[in-house]
Amino acid sequence: MSATSSSLFVQDEDDHNMSESELNQTSGEITGPFDPEQPQEPEEDDDPIIDSIPLVLNTLPSSSQSLHVLQYPGRPGSRPLSDGSYRASFKQESKYLEVKVPLDTSKFFNVSKTEDWGEDIAVQGLQGVLNKSEGGMYVGQIIEENGSKKIVLTPVDSTAQLRTAFKYIDDLDASTQAQRKAENSDSSKSSNIQILQTAAKSGSQITSSEGFGSSLGESLRHVKKFDEEQWSTLKWETVTSDVSQNLRSTLANSADGIELSTVTTMDDYIVELTKD
Amino acid sequence: MAPKRKAVKLEAESDEAFQELFQPEYRGKKLTDEINTAEDKWNLLPAFLKVKGLVKQHLDSFNYFVDVDLKKIIRANELVLSDVDPEFYLKYLDIRVGHKSSSAPGTKEVILPPHECRLRDLTYSAPIYVDVEYTRGRKIIMHKDLEIGRMPVMLRSNKCILDGINDKQMAKFDECPLDPGGYFVVNGTEKVILVQEQLSKNRIIVEADEKKGIVQASVTSSTHERKSKTYVITKNDKIYLKHNSISEDIPIVIVLKAAGITSDLEILQLVCGSDPQYQDLFVVNFEEAAKLEVFTQQQALNYVGKRVKTIRRAGAAKLSVLQEGIEAIATTVIAHITVADLQFREKALYIATMARRVVMTMHNPKMVDDRDYVGNKRLELAGQLMSLLFEDLFKKFNSDFKANIDKILKKPSRTSEFDALLSINIHSNNITMGLNRAISTGNWSLKRFKMERAGVTHVLSRLSYISALGMMTRISSQFEKSRKVSGPRALQPSQFGMLCTSDTPEGEACGLVKNLALMTHITTDDEEAPIRKLCYVLGCENILGIDSATLHSQGNFGIYLNGTLIGTSRFPSKFVTDFRRLRRTGKISEFVSIYTNTHQTAVHIATDGGRICRPLIIVKNNEPMVKAEHLLKLRQGEWAFDDFLSHGLVEYLDVNEENDSLIALYEKDLDPSQPVTHLEIEPFTVLGAVAGLIPYPHHNQSPRNTYQCAMGKQAIGAIAYNQFRRIDTLLYFMVYPQQPMVKTKTIELIDYDKLPAGQNATVAVMSYSGYDIEDALVLNKSSIDRGFGRCQVVRKNTIQLKRYPNHTKDIVSGMRVDEDGEPIFPHKALGPDGLGEIGARVENGQVYANKFVPTNAGESVLGHNEQMAGAESHREAAAYYKGPEPSYVDQVMMSVSDNDQALIKVLLRQTRRPELGDKFSSRHGQKGVCGIIVQQEDLPFNDDGISPDIIMNPHGFPSRMTVGKMIELISGKAGVLNGSLEYGTCFGGSKLEDMSKILVEKGFSYSGKDMLYSGITGECLQAYIFFGPIYYQKLKHMVLDKMHARARGPRAVLTRQPTEGRSRDGGLRLGEMERDCVIAYGASQLLLERLMISSDAFEVDVCNKCGLMGYNSWCTTCKSFEHVIKMTIPYAAKLLFQELLSMNIAPRLKLGDVF
């Protein structure tokens, strides 16, 4: 994803809550060699050929744009997210995405609980790490036009599974802890401790506190970097908005309609794959 | 053999009958013979051994270590930084062993040829060169070919000068071309790093205790940095995660939440899928987390962080509880899965998988794994052990180096610019010495894992060729020998074809020490990343894109790469066949294994090192892929074994994949109604090299084969082609070794026929003289005169001529002569140089090296002056020969060792005829000692006048059931009469029917029995005697080395009792049990004599008044002579009383009258 891309598009067919199973199917079938006619073992009938459809490869209209698949595990496909005002923000370095979704409080929602938590929960935070798909992952659309079918493939930059973050609970914890700390420090004030001398920081400590020291593990360094990084906000386009519709149609049709046929032989392809 | 014999018969009429004798035969087959796939596919085995060799596993592993692993170690520890100067750095760029970056390809820079290292007590090693880049002042300097130490080189590895040279060149280096290599020469001794068997790393093992209702899934994570074990266990039907560095068991739900799976639904789906029974079992775990009020990832991380045992190194920053939690989940738990960024998903899934395995086992206790299953074992070879050691030493080297430069850089003013390399050489000795010491002592101490392992290396046994070979294929288990468990010792069905079924020692190490089978390969580590990429391309869906609901859905198979879930596939069988096809075409390494486990709905791919695998012929559509034309190409030398692999005719299967295949033993078993996937190359490869010596082992009772495996290694024979150039501590040679009349294919393959250890003895199975009871053998004196069983024993005696700090040194001086000018008796064997003359006879009490040491060696250097130097005086410190039989000086070698001191080795030789009590054995675990040596005239003889070399008592057969020995006799007899060498190969060999036919043709009884005549009376014996040649081995246990008697002799200083052991001329102990017998018998005077008079009788003066001991009839306590009585007690008793007195306990003797 380039830094200039200001909008993040959710690529899908009808709704942006593409259910898990669907998504897996598409990616599963399309992820694979360019050669659609992989030699099939005759004895294996569990995956027979039903139809052959020409493939069309497409790219995003602008090189600054990128395509990502967002998954919402824990939410069945039968229960799509409601449309509404979404807010998305992103941490470029850490490849971390957050989407704020309005919370559906009409059903299965215990209002009295919110009183315990002491704040109004109107939005639900969904977060996830973007996993770079190292080639071979495509979004496909089966388009039927005047009787002829085609599959349009667009390479996917990354996928992300978005999970609910319960930030409000953590915030609550943090505040109670801070309160407790404050209380403790209050009580400790009475004890008369005088610090006579504080040791100066040694050279090695200074370097390590600069964040490049080896004392922090790799994972912790990432966490630290993540905490320090600023959120950059992204613009969310609804499915029905003109921008998304336009993009969708360009993705479906803009390709010059050149059908993909393999030039690489199976052997070359395998050599390409298996080399380090 | 059958078709060949027919051919002989046909040709018999023509003139070319003789021709057959001159025809070069190749392994029992002529070049022109027809090829029969079913019988000739065994030719793949010699082809395999040609490529792989018997010790290829050691060589492969060492080559991998020096070529690949070293570079990885360098890359993992590439930077040396200074705490003082942030500008300073030193970076390792490359590492090489044995050649410089500039040297021509193929250069092998070793100090000396290996044999010279053996003789001169040096280490056969090659320099380790690194390329470094470092800062000097403001400049960055690159330095190539910096030597940081010396690496011991494994013989015949690709860093050894013996690699890839022909027999002639081998002879030039004084090496035996048949020597397998695979060992090190450290300080002159040959050291083998035994293969170590371990439970596989980074795999989940589920175990259950059904009685206690405990299920546990454990995984031993092993990375370069750390080794740790993580458990997922059940406690009161709830599941917890346990780890050494977490102080208490963490509920699994909290762990999963800490790893980022916050939704209960998702946890349930990941662990249980949609199975309601699993869900019921698991659901209790949610309660605990809820009770503890852990809902979010942060809360869970805090919970874990609070319970982490913190062991922080000094100087490291203190972490917050949350950070501790993250660190624990990211790096401590399941350490082999590294969480580099914020993506915890893979680790979470791994923990969920462990929990799932636990739940599955709770539901069905049969889902446990078998620890002893060979597929769950990994073999650790020399290369891996060396790499562990090297990394440890290299880290130490770097930290020493860093400490050194810090010390220099700390000084604020330096006159010259600091060059780091000046101080790097100081430490190079550490690596050299560390490696040498570990190999020569066998103590592997790894600081970073806090691990100490003793007994890793062993001295290569050079008793005979086969004992050296047997040692190279040996596998030792990490299991404690003392524990009485049967599981790890039992014969596992899964070891078929991988580990020898017969070759294991008896006694405490039984079943724990194993041997490799003949046709095995041990894998080395393979790169994981390309395989992972390939899996995704073959239709495996990336695990990061799969949600919890579909992960365990019906028909979805998880794909595990080296135990880690990397994705799923809904078409596992297609995935597996596609993968295999790629492997068979050689696109991926042939040692990558893949198999389906339907119980776990999983496809497992393994690329890790240490798996045992073996080649099998692929069968397609009930037709073996290897056809006659391929075998023809092999015979004509067009194809090698690897061509069979690359053409997809043969493939390697490891134990796990083998268990997922259907393997036919013989081609005749290929039956369309039962489709198979593979065909064995040769069934006799279930046995190893040592068990392969046994003829007709499939006719023997199984333990007999095991006994032979132990005894075959003790047989005296030829050691190597360079055996007379060797100077070893103790060597045995057989004077006239013969190759066996009845050999096996294994014998030919391992070249035992070229370096045999035994002789073909003509055996009569009958009773003779009564000196043949209890397996004793009757030997023919004339046979012994002719050289049967004759052997030589050579023993090395080392003399070091030391130099002392005060410039004095040891010398050798010439002989002393008596008044007639003749050398005095002790110096008879000496030459003018003061060393034994070659060929001189040395008797007990004679000198073979007349060494003198300076009398003033201890004097300080300071008091030394010029005048005294001339008047240096020496005292005799000669090396005397001790032994009941004289020896002859065989070789004398003088050289200079490492530390510039002269090293003299004198090799003394004895030639020994068999004598009463010497031990012999056939190749069927039937050992016996020589009971009597009989004149040939007195021995029975047959019609041809042949008398036996050995008479064996027939009682040896019924209880031992060694039918193989009988068949060996018949085959051997047929071979003698026919002029051919017969085969006794396991599950094959010459057929008894054919052999009997030959016997009948030659006018003998089909049964191998002859009519014999008594040598004493001349009458024919009452029964027909089973009579023919059997291959007999002379074992190393000989009476001369053991006989021992003592009338008087040395006593121990403390107790004044006779010393112990033959080497100290000790007494024979009358022990506790013997004492009890004598007491029970009532032989009190005998008891008194044995325990006191002949041992440590001592006269004491006992005061009858105070009961204490005095001296000279004087009681020191009572100050009187009055009541002192002289009596004799054991000195040990007196000692005890005195020792008690010293502890303030006064034992008082009260004497009474006897009569």
mmCIF file with all atom_site columns, C-alpha atoms in Angstrom, chain A residues 20-21 23-25 27-29 31-33 38-41 44 46-47 71 73-74 94-96 129-131 137 159 161 163-164 166 169-170 173 177 204-205 207-208 215-220 222-224 226 267 269-276, chain B residues 83 260-263 265-266 295-299 302 312 315-317 319 323-324 326-327 330-331 339-345 527 530 533-534 536-548 550 570-571 573-575 577-578 581-582 587-588:
data_model
loop_
_atom_site.group_PDB
_atom_site.id
_atom_site.type_symbol
_atom_site.label_atom_id
_atom_site.label_alt_id
_atom_site.label_comp_id
_atom_site.label_asym_id
_atom_site.label_entity_id
_atom_site.label_seq_id
_atom_site.pdbx_PDB_ins_code
_atom_site.Cartn_x
_atom_site.Cartn_y
_atom_site.Cartn_z
_atom_site.occupancy
_atom_site.B_iso_or_equiv
_atom_site.pdbx_formal_charge
_atom_site.auth_seq_id
_atom_site.auth_comp_id
_atom_site.auth_asym_id
_atom_site.auth_atom_id
_atom_site.pdbx_PDB_model_num
ATOM 1   C CA . GLU A 1 20  ? -15.572 -16.467 5.206   1.00 0.00 ? 20  GLU A CA 1
ATOM 2   C CA . SER A 1 21  ? -16.488 -19.504 3.269   1.00 0.00 ? 21  SER A CA 1
ATOM 3   C CA . LEU A 1 23  ? -13.787 -15.822 0.433   1.00 0.00 ? 23  LEU A CA 1
ATOM 4   C CA . ASN A 1 24  ? -11.910 -18.979 0.989   1.00 0.00 ? 24  ASN A CA 1
ATOM 5   C CA . GLN A 1 25  ? -13.474 -20.552 -1.979  1.00 0.00 ? 25  GLN A CA 1
ATOM 6   C CA . SER A 1 27  ? -9.059  -17.472 -3.052  1.00 0.00 ? 27  SER A CA 1
ATOM 7   C CA . GLY A 1 28  ? -8.658  -21.180 -2.876  1.00 0.00 ? 28  GLY A CA 1
ATOM 8   C CA . GLU A 1 29  ? -9.605  -21.803 -6.418  1.00 0.00 ? 29  GLU A CA 1
ATOM 9   C CA . THR A 1 31  ? -4.694  -19.061 -5.853  1.00 0.00 ? 31  THR A CA 1
ATOM 10  C CA . GLY A 1 32  ? -2.569  -21.271 -7.871  1.00 0.00 ? 32  GLY A CA 1
ATOM 11  C CA . PRO A 1 33  ? -0.634  -21.576 -11.024 1.00 0.00 ? 33  PRO A CA 1
ATOM 12  C CA . GLN A 1 38  ? -3.166  -28.314 -14.403 1.00 0.00 ? 38  GLN A CA 1
ATOM 13  C CA . PRO A 1 39  ? -2.743  -31.911 -15.279 1.00 0.00 ? 39  PRO A CA 1
ATOM 14  C CA . GLN A 1 40  ? -5.411  -33.713 -13.413 1.00 0.00 ? 40  GLN A CA 1
ATOM 15  C CA . GLU A 1 41  ? -5.114  -37.204 -12.209 1.00 0.00 ? 41  GLU A CA 1
ATOM 16  C CA . GLU A 1 44  ? -9.095  -38.331 -8.622  1.00 0.00 ? 44  GLU A CA 1
ATOM 17  C CA . ASP A 1 46  ? -13.112 -35.355 -6.036  1.00 0.00 ? 46  ASP A CA 1
ATOM 18  C CA . ASP A 1 47  ? -12.270 -32.222 -7.966  1.00 0.00 ? 47  ASP A CA 1
ATOM 19  C CA . GLN A 1 71  ? -12.170 -10.665 6.725   1.00 0.00 ? 71  GLN A CA 1
ATOM 20  C CA . PRO A 1 73  ? -14.100 -13.821 11.444  1.00 0.00 ? 73  PRO A CA 1
ATOM 21  C CA . GLY A 1 74  ? -16.542 -14.325 14.233  1.00 0.00 ? 74  GLY A CA 1
ATOM 22  C CA . SER A 1 94  ? 3.161   -1.656  11.688  1.00 0.00 ? 94  SER A CA 1
ATOM 23  C CA . LYS A 1 95  ? 0.711   -2.618  8.940   1.00 0.00 ? 95  LYS A CA 1
ATOM 24  C CA . TYR A 1 96  ? -2.125  -2.356  11.402  1.00 0.00 ? 96  TYR A CA 1
ATOM 25  C CA . VAL A 1 129 ? -2.674  -6.951  10.983  1.00 0.00 ? 129 VAL A CA 1
ATOM 26  C CA . LEU A 1 130 ? -2.349  -6.796  7.217   1.00 0.00 ? 130 LEU A CA 1
ATOM 27  C CA . ASN A 1 131 ? -0.658  -9.927  5.956   1.00 0.00 ? 131 ASN A CA 1
ATOM 28  C CA . MET A 1 137 ? -3.434  -14.272 -4.337  1.00 0.00 ? 137 MET A CA 1
ATOM 29  C CA . THR A 1 159 ? -5.374  -9.733  3.630   1.00 0.00 ? 159 THR A CA 1
ATOM 30  C CA . GLN A 1 161 ? -8.599  -10.519 9.654   1.00 0.00 ? 161 GLN A CA 1
ATOM 31  C CA . ARG A 1 163 ? -11.264 -8.746  15.214  1.00 0.00 ? 163 ARG A CA 1
ATOM 32  C CA . THR A 1 164 ? -13.093 -6.821  17.853  1.00 0.00 ? 164 THR A CA 1
ATOM 33  C CA . PHE A 1 166 ? -12.255 -4.311  23.592  1.00 0.00 ? 166 PHE A CA 1
ATOM 34  C CA . ILE A 1 169 ? -12.390 -2.558  28.956  1.00 0.00 ? 169 ILE A CA 1
ATOM 35  C CA . ASP A 1 170 ? -8.675  -1.961  28.766  1.00 0.00 ? 170 ASP A CA 1
ATOM 36  C CA . ASP A 1 173 ? -8.649  -1.193  33.644  1.00 0.00 ? 173 ASP A CA 1
ATOM 37  C CA . GLN A 1 177 ? -5.101  1.089   37.917  1.00 0.00 ? 177 GLN A CA 1
ATOM 38  C CA . SER A 1 204 ? 25.004  1.615   28.109  1.00 0.00 ? 204 SER A CA 1
ATOM 39  C CA . GLN A 1 205 ? 21.618  2.433   29.571  1.00 0.00 ? 205 GLN A CA 1
ATOM 40  C CA . THR A 1 207 ? 21.912  3.696   24.305  1.00 0.00 ? 207 THR A CA 1
ATOM 41  C CA . SER A 1 208 ? 19.426  1.039   25.143  1.00 0.00 ? 208 SER A CA 1
ATOM 42  C CA . SER A 1 215 ? 17.680  -5.496  25.576  1.00 0.00 ? 215 SER A CA 1
ATOM 43  C CA . LEU A 1 216 ? 14.223  -5.536  24.025  1.00 0.00 ? 216 LEU A CA 1
ATOM 44  C CA . GLY A 1 217 ? 13.135  -8.581  22.103  1.00 0.00 ? 217 GLY A CA 1
ATOM 45  C CA . GLU A 1 218 ? 12.149  -8.212  18.503  1.00 0.00 ? 218 GLU A CA 1
ATOM 46  C CA . SER A 1 219 ? 8.487   -8.531  19.271  1.00 0.00 ? 219 SER A CA 1
ATOM 47  C CA . LEU A 1 220 ? 8.609   -5.927  22.014  1.00 0.00 ? 220 LEU A CA 1
ATOM 48  C CA . HIS A 1 222 ? 7.579   -3.887  17.275  1.00 0.00 ? 222 HIS A CA 1
ATOM 49  C CA . VAL A 1 223 ? 5.039   -3.259  19.992  1.00 0.00 ? 223 VAL A CA 1
ATOM 50  C CA . LYS A 1 224 ? 6.939   -0.174  21.003  1.00 0.00 ? 224 LYS A CA 1
ATOM 51  C CA . PHE A 1 226 ? 3.416   0.399   17.095  1.00 0.00 ? 226 PHE A CA 1
ATOM 52  C CA . ASP A 1 267 ? 8.172   -27.429 -16.325 1.00 0.00 ? 267 ASP A CA 1
ATOM 53  C CA . TYR A 1 269 ? 6.853   -22.905 -13.967 1.00 0.00 ? 269 TYR A CA 1
ATOM 54  C CA . ILE A 1 270 ? 7.807   -25.618 -11.554 1.00 0.00 ? 270 ILE A CA 1
ATOM 55  C CA . VAL A 1 271 ? 11.469  -24.747 -11.873 1.00 0.00 ? 271 VAL A CA 1
ATOM 56  C CA . GLU A 1 272 ? 10.560  -21.148 -11.135 1.00 0.00 ? 272 GLU A CA 1
ATOM 57  C CA . LEU A 1 273 ? 8.647   -22.247 -8.073  1.00 0.00 ? 273 LEU A CA 1
ATOM 58  C CA . THR A 1 274 ? 11.098  -24.634 -6.603  1.00 0.00 ? 274 THR A CA 1
ATOM 59  C CA . LYS A 1 275 ? 14.186  -22.543 -6.935  1.00 0.00 ? 275 LYS A CA 1
ATOM 60  C CA . ASP A 1 276 ? 15.188  -20.757 -3.764  1.00 0.00 ? 276 ASP A CA 1
ATOM 61  C CA . ASP B 2 83  ? 29.794  -0.824  24.670  1.00 0.00 ? 83  ASP B CA 1
ATOM 62  C CA . GLY B 2 260 ? -4.966  -12.414 20.310  1.00 0.00 ? 260 GLY B CA 1
ATOM 63  C CA . ILE B 2 261 ? -7.968  -14.701 20.063  1.00 0.00 ? 261 ILE B CA 1
ATOM 64  C CA . THR B 2 262 ? -10.328 -12.751 22.265  1.00 0.00 ? 262 THR B CA 1
ATOM 65  C CA . SER B 2 263 ? -13.624 -14.122 21.075  1.00 0.00 ? 263 SER B CA 1
ATOM 66  C CA . LEU B 2 265 ? -16.613 -18.354 19.866  1.00 0.00 ? 265 LEU B CA 1
ATOM 67  C CA . GLU B 2 266 ? -13.398 -18.273 17.924  1.00 0.00 ? 266 GLU B CA 1
ATOM 68  C CA . PHE B 2 295 ? -11.712 -10.678 28.586  1.00 0.00 ? 295 PHE B CA 1
ATOM 69  C CA . THR B 2 296 ? -9.303  -8.744  26.435  1.00 0.00 ? 296 THR B CA 1
ATOM 70  C CA . GLN B 2 297 ? -5.891  -9.480  25.030  1.00 0.00 ? 297 GLN B CA 1
ATOM 71  C CA . GLN B 2 298 ? -4.344  -6.856  27.242  1.00 0.00 ? 298 GLN B CA 1
ATOM 72  C CA . GLN B 2 299 ? -5.876  -8.335  30.372  1.00 0.00 ? 299 GLN B CA 1
ATOM 73  C CA . ASN B 2 302 ? -1.119  -8.812  32.058  1.00 0.00 ? 302 ASN B CA 1
ATOM 74  C CA . ARG B 2 312 ? 17.073  -10.727 33.386  1.00 0.00 ? 312 ARG B CA 1
ATOM 75  C CA . GLY B 2 315 ? 22.072  -4.147  32.371  1.00 0.00 ? 315 GLY B CA 1
ATOM 76  C CA . ALA B 2 316 ? 18.824  -5.086  30.684  1.00 0.00 ? 316 ALA B CA 1
ATOM 77  C CA . ALA B 2 317 ? 15.943  -2.744  31.192  1.00 0.00 ? 317 ALA B CA 1
ATOM 78  C CA . LEU B 2 319 ? 10.029  -4.646  31.680  1.00 0.00 ? 319 LEU B CA 1
ATOM 79  C CA . GLN B 2 323 ? 5.789   -6.255  28.271  1.00 0.00 ? 323 GLN B CA 1
ATOM 80  C CA . GLU B 2 324 ? 6.660   -9.381  30.212  1.00 0.00 ? 324 GLU B CA 1
ATOM 81  C CA . ILE B 2 326 ? 4.094   -10.031 25.412  1.00 0.00 ? 326 ILE B CA 1
ATOM 82  C CA . GLU B 2 327 ? 7.631   -11.320 25.685  1.00 0.00 ? 327 GLU B CA 1
ATOM 83  C CA . ALA B 2 330 ? 6.009   -13.977 21.669  1.00 0.00 ? 330 ALA B CA 1
ATOM 84  C CA . THR B 2 331 ? 9.312   -15.614 22.466  1.00 0.00 ? 331 THR B CA 1
ATOM 85  C CA . VAL B 2 339 ? 6.733   -13.706 16.367  1.00 0.00 ? 339 VAL B CA 1
ATOM 86  C CA . ALA B 2 340 ? 8.622   -10.948 14.696  1.00 0.00 ? 340 ALA B CA 1
ATOM 87  C CA . ASP B 2 341 ? 5.903   -8.337  14.361  1.00 0.00 ? 341 ASP B CA 1
ATOM 88  C CA . LEU B 2 342 ? 2.433   -7.958  15.721  1.00 0.00 ? 342 LEU B CA 1
ATOM 89  C CA . GLN B 2 343 ? 1.081   -11.058 14.027  1.00 0.00 ? 343 GLN B CA 1
ATOM 90  C CA . PHE B 2 344 ? 0.455   -13.588 16.804  1.00 0.00 ? 344 PHE B CA 1
ATOM 91  C CA . ARG B 2 345 ? -1.882  -15.651 14.697  1.00 0.00 ? 345 ARG B CA 1
ATOM 92  C CA . GLU B 2 527 ? 15.122  -25.111 3.613   1.00 0.00 ? 527 GLU B CA 1
ATOM 93  C CA . PRO B 2 530 ? 10.547  -22.791 -0.719  1.00 0.00 ? 530 PRO B CA 1
ATOM 94  C CA . LYS B 2 533 ? 5.737   -21.352 -1.032  1.00 0.00 ? 533 LYS B CA 1
ATOM 95  C CA . LEU B 2 534 ? 5.199   -24.470 -3.053  1.00 0.00 ? 534 LEU B CA 1
ATOM 96  C CA . TYR B 2 536 ? 0.509   -22.448 -1.317  1.00 0.00 ? 536 TYR B CA 1
ATOM 97  C CA . VAL B 2 537 ? 0.855   -22.877 -5.028  1.00 0.00 ? 537 VAL B CA 1
ATOM 98  C CA . LEU B 2 538 ? -0.305  -26.472 -4.876  1.00 0.00 ? 538 LEU B CA 1
ATOM 99  C CA . GLY B 2 539 ? -3.611  -25.306 -3.450  1.00 0.00 ? 539 GLY B CA 1
ATOM 100 C CA . CYS B 2 540 ? -2.911  -25.024 0.230   1.00 0.00 ? 540 CYS B CA 1
ATOM 101 C CA . GLU B 2 541 ? -4.729  -22.056 1.650   1.00 0.00 ? 541 GLU B CA 1
ATOM 102 C CA . ASN B 2 542 ? -2.638  -19.793 3.806   1.00 0.00 ? 542 ASN B CA 1
ATOM 103 C CA . ILE B 2 543 ? -3.491  -20.164 7.445   1.00 0.00 ? 543 ILE B CA 1
ATOM 104 C CA . LEU B 2 544 ? -3.541  -16.414 7.936   1.00 0.00 ? 544 LEU B CA 1
ATOM 105 C CA . GLY B 2 545 ? -6.484  -16.147 5.585   1.00 0.00 ? 545 GLY B CA 1
ATOM 106 C CA . ILE B 2 546 ? -8.541  -18.884 7.138   1.00 0.00 ? 546 ILE B CA 1
ATOM 107 C CA . ASP B 2 547 ? -11.110 -18.196 9.775   1.00 0.00 ? 547 ASP B CA 1
ATOM 108 C CA . SER B 2 548 ? -11.878 -20.300 12.749  1.00 0.00 ? 548 SER B CA 1
ATOM 109 C CA . THR B 2 550 ? -13.774 -23.255 8.392   1.00 0.00 ? 550 THR B CA 1
ATOM 110 C CA . ARG B 2 570 ? -9.899  -29.588 0.956   1.00 0.00 ? 570 ARG B CA 1
ATOM 111 C CA . PHE B 2 571 ? -8.306  -31.982 -1.499  1.00 0.00 ? 571 PHE B CA 1
ATOM 112 C CA . SER B 2 573 ? -5.084  -36.612 -1.638  1.00 0.00 ? 573 SER B CA 1
ATOM 113 C CA . LYS B 2 574 ? -4.638  -34.461 -4.682  1.00 0.00 ? 574 LYS B CA 1
ATOM 114 C CA . PHE B 2 575 ? -2.327  -32.193 -2.768  1.00 0.00 ? 575 PHE B CA 1
ATOM 115 C CA . THR B 2 577 ? -0.019  -36.723 -5.035  1.00 0.00 ? 577 THR B CA 1
ATOM 116 C CA . ASP B 2 578 ? 0.907   -33.414 -6.655  1.00 0.00 ? 578 ASP B CA 1
ATOM 117 C CA . ARG B 2 581 ? 5.008   -35.947 -8.238  1.00 0.00 ? 581 ARG B CA 1
ATOM 118 C CA . LEU B 2 582 ? 7.184   -32.886 -7.835  1.00 0.00 ? 582 LEU B CA 1
ATOM 119 C CA . LYS B 2 587 ? 12.046  -30.569 -8.354  1.00 0.00 ? 587 LYS B CA 1
ATOM 120 C CA . ILE B 2 588 ? 12.252  -30.636 -4.599  1.00 0.00 ? 588 ILE B CA 1
#
